[in-house]
Tab-separated table of C-alpha atoms in Angstrom:
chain	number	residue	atom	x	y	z
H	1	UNK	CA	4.472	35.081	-7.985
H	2	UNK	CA	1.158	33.125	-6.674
H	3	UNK	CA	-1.846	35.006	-8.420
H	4	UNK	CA	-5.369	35.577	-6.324
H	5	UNK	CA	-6.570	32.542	-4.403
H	6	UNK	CA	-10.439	32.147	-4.266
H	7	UNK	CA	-12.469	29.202	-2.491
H	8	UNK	CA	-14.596	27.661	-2.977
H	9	UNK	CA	-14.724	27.506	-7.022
H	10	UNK	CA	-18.251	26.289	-7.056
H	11	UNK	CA	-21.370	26.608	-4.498
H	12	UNK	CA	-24.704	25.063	-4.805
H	13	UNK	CA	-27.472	26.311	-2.280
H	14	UNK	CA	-30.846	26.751	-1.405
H	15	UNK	CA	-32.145	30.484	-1.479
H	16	UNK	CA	-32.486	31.674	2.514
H	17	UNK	CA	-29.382	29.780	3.503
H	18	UNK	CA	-26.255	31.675	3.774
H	19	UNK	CA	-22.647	31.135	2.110
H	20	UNK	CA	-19.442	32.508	2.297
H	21	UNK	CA	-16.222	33.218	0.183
H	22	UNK	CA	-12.562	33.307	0.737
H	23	UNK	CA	-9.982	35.681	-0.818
H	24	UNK	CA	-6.126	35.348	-0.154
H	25	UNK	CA	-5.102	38.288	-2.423
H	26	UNK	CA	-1.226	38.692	-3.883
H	27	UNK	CA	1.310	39.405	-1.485
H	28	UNK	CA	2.132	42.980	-0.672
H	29	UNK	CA	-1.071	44.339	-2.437
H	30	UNK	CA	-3.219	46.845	-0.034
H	31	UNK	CA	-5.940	46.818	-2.631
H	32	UNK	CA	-9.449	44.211	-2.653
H	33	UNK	CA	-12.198	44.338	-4.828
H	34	UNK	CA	-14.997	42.072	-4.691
H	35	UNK	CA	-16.839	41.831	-7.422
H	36	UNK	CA	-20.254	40.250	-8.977
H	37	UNK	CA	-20.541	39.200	-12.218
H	38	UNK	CA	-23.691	37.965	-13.568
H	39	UNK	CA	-23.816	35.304	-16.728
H	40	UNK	CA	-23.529	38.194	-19.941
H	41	UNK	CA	-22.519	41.213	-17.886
H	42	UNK	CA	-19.444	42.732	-17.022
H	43	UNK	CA	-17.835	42.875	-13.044
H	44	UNK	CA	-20.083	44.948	-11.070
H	45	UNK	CA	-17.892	46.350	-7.966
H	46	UNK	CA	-19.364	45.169	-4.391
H	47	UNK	CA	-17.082	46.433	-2.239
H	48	UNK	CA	-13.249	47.989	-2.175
H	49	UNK	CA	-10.885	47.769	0.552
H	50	UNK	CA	-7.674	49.502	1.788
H	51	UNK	CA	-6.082	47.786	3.674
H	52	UNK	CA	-8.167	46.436	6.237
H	53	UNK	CA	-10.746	49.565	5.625
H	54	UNK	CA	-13.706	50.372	3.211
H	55	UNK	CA	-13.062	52.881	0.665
H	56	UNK	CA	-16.407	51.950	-1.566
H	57	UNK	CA	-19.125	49.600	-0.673
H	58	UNK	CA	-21.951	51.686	-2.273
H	59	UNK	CA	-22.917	48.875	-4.613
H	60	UNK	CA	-22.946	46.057	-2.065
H	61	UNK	CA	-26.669	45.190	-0.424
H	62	UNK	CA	-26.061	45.772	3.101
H	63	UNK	CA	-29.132	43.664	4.283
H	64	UNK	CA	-27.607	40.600	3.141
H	65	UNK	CA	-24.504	41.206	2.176
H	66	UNK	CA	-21.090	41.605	4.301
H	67	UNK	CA	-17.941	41.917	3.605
H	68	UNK	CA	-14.604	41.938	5.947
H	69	UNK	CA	-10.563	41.744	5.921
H	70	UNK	CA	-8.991	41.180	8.742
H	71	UNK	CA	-5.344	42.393	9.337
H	72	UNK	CA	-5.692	43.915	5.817
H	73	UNK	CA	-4.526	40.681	3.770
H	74	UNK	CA	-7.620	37.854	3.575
H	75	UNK	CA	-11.048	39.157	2.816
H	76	UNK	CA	-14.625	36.863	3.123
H	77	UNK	CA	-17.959	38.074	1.542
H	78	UNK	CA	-20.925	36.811	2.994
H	79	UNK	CA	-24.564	36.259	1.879
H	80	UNK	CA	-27.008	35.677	4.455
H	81	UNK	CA	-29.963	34.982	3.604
H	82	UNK	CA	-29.394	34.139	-0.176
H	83	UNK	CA	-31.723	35.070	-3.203
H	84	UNK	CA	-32.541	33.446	-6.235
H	85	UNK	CA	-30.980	36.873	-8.309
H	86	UNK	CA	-27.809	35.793	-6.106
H	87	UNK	CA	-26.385	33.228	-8.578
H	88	UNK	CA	-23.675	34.790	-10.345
H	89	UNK	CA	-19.828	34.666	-10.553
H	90	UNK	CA	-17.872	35.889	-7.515
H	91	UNK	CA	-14.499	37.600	-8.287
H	92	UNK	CA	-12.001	39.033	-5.612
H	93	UNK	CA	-9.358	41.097	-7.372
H	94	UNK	CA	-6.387	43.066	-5.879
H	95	UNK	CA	-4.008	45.867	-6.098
H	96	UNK	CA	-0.609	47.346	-5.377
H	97	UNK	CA	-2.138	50.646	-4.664
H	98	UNK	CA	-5.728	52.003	-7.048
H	99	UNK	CA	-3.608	50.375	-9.725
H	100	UNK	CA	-3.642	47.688	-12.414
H	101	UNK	CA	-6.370	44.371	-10.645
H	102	UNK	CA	-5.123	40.988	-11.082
H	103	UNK	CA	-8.074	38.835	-10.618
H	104	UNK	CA	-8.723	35.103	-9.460
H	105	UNK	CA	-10.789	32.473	-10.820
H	106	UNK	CA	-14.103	33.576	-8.932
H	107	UNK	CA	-16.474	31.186	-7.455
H	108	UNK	CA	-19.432	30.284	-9.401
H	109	UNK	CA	-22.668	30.426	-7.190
H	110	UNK	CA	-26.109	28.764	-7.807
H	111	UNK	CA	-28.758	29.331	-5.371
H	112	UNK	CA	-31.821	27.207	-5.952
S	1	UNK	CA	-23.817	59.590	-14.486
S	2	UNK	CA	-20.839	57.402	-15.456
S	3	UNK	CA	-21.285	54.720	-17.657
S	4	UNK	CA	-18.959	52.401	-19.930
S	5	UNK	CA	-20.534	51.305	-23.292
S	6	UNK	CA	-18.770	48.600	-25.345
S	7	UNK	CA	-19.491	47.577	-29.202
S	8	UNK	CA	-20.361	44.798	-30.343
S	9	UNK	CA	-21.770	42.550	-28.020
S	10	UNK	CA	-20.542	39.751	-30.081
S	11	UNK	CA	-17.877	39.491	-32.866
S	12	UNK	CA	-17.196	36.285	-35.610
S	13	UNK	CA	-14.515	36.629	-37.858
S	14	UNK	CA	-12.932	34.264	-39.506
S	15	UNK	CA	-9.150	33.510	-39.252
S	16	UNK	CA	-7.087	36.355	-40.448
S	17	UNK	CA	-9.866	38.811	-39.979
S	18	UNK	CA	-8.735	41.660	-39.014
S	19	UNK	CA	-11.301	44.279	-36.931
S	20	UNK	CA	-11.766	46.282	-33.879
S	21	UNK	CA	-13.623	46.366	-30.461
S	22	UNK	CA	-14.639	49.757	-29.300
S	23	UNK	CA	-15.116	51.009	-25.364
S	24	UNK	CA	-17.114	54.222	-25.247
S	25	UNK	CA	-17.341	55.998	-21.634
S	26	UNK	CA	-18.722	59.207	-19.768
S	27	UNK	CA	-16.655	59.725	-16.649
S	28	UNK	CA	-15.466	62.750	-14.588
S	29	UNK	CA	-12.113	62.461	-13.573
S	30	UNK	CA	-10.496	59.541	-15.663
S	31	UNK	CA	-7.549	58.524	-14.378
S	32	UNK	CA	-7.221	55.152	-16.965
S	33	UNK	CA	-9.039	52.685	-19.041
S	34	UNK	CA	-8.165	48.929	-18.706
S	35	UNK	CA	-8.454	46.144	-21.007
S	36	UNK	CA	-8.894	42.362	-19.806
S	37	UNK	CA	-9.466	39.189	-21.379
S	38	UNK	CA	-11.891	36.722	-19.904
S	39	UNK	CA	-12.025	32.557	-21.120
S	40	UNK	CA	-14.884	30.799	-19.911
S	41	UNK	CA	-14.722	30.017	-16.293
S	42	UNK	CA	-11.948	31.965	-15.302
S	43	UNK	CA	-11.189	35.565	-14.305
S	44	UNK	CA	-10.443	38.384	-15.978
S	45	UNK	CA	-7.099	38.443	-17.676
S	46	UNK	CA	-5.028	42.050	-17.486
S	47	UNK	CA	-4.003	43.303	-20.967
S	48	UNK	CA	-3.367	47.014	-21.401
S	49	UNK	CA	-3.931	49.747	-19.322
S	50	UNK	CA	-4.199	53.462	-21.166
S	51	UNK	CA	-3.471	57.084	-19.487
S	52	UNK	CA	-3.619	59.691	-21.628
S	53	UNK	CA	-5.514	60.580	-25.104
S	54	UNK	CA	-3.784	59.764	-28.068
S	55	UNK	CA	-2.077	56.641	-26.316
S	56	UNK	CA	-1.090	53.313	-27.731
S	57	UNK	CA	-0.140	49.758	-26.619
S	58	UNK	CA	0.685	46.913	-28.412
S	59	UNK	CA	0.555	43.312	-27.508
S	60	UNK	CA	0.682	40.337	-30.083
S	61	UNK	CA	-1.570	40.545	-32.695
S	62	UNK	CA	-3.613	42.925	-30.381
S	63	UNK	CA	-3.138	47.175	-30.268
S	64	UNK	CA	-5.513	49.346	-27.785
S	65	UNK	CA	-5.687	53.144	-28.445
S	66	UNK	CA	-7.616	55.724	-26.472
S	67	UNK	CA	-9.032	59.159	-27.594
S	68	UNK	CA	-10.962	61.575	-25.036
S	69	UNK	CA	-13.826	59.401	-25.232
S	70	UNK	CA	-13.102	56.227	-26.060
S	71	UNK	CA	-10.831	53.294	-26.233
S	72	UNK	CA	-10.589	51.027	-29.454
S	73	UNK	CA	-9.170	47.178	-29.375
S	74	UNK	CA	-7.914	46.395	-32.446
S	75	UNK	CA	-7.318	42.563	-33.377
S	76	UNK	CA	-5.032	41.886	-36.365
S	77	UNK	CA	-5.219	38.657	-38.579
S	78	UNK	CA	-6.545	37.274	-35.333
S	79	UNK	CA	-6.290	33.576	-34.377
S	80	UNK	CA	-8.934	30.853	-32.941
S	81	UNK	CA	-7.168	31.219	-29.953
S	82	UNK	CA	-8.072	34.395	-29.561
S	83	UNK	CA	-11.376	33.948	-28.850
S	84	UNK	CA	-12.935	35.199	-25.709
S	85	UNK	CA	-14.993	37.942	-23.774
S	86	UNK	CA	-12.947	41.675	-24.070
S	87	UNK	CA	-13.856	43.985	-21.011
S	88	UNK	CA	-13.074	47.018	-20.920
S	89	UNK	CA	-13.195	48.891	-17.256
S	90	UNK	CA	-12.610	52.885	-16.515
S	91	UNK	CA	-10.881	53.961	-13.793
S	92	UNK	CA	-12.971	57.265	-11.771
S	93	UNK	CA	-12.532	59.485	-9.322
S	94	UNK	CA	-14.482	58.384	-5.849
S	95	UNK	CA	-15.923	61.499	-5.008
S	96	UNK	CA	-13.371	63.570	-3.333
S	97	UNK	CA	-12.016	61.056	-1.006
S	98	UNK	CA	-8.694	60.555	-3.539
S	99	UNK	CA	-9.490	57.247	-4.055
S	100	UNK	CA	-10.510	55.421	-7.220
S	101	UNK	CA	-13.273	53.538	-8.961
S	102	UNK	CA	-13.486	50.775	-11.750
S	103	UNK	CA	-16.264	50.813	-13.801
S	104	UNK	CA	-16.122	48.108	-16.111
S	105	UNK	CA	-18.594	47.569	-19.508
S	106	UNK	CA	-20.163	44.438	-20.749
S	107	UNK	CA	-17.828	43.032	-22.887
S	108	UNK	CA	-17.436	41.836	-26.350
S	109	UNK	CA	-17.955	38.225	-26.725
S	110	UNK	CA	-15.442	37.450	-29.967
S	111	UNK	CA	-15.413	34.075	-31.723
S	112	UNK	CA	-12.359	33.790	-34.220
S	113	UNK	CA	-13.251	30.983	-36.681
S	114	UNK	CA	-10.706	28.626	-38.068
């Protein structure tokens, strides 16, 4: 069974520009999390999804943060514009239902 | 408020060594506590998942038990390979929608020494 696809692994930018992730989660799971992890901390949850809607995206920064999934399978998270206290590790997880995540490698992101 | 405390921050012990890990948490309406494993550079790793008070799993050299309010990790005659970051996460009710949350603590950062 493929696990959680993420891309890019790595992203170098400049703060102010804007970036975007990919998730492909596991097949048949209704459940995404995205989540930020900062270097020493443990996964803070941005946003949860439901299929394609939002069941909890109290933690995620609306004014430059956005999240969507389309047809309730793929999921992007955008930054726009990025901050320096941006740089972190993002990690998309999933679920069968609000059940055991399986997580994917994350993408590492530097903003300079 | 909940809130997911985990002790110590970081762990050596040599080979063989046995010890534990402990998760400590204030939540209303606990519906499980997870344990992952995370190696530099990649994601977190699923290892248990706990239900109920007074519950135990066992996997390897590793065994994770949960009381009302907390969850210990124990590691026996653990191995160099066995080194990594332990998170521990809580599973919450989201308000009264039905839904669920996952808190997760900071992790303990354990370095088994050969």
């Amino acid at each position: 069974e493929a696990g959680v696809a993420q891309s890019p692994r790595y992203k170098i930018i400049e703060k102010r520009q804007s970036v975007a992730f990919w998730c492909n989660p596991i097949s048949g799971h209704a459940t995404l999390y995205w989540y930020q992890q900062i270097l020493g901390q443990g996964p803070k949850l941005l946003i949860q999804f439901q299929n394609n809607g939002v069941v909890d995206d109290s933690q995620l920064p609306k004014d430059r943060f956005s999240a969507e999934r389309l047809k309730g399978v793929d999921s992007t998270l955008k930054i726009q514009p990025a901050k320096l206290e941006d740089s972190a590790v993002y990690l998309c997880a999933s679920s069968w239902a609000s059940d055991t995540q399986y997580f994917g490698p994350g993408t590492r992101l530097t903003v300079l | 408020e909940d809130q997911v405390t985990q002790s110590p921050e970081a762990l050596r012990l040599q080979e063989g060594e046995s010890s534990s890990l402990n998760c400590s948490y204030t939540v209303s309406g606990l519906r499980g506590l997870f344990w992952y494993r995370q190696d530099p550079g990649k994601g977190p790793e699923f290892l248990f998942t706990l239900y109920s008070a007074g519950e135990e799993k066992e996997k390897e050299r590793l065994k994770a038990t949960l009381t009302k309010k907390e969850s210990f990790l124990h590691i026996t005659a653990p191995k160099p390979e066995d080194s990594a970051t332990y998170l521990c996460a809580v599973q919450a009710r989201l308000h009264t929608s039905g839904t669920y949350k996952y808190i997760f603590g900071t992790g303990t950062r354990l370095k088994v020494l050969a």
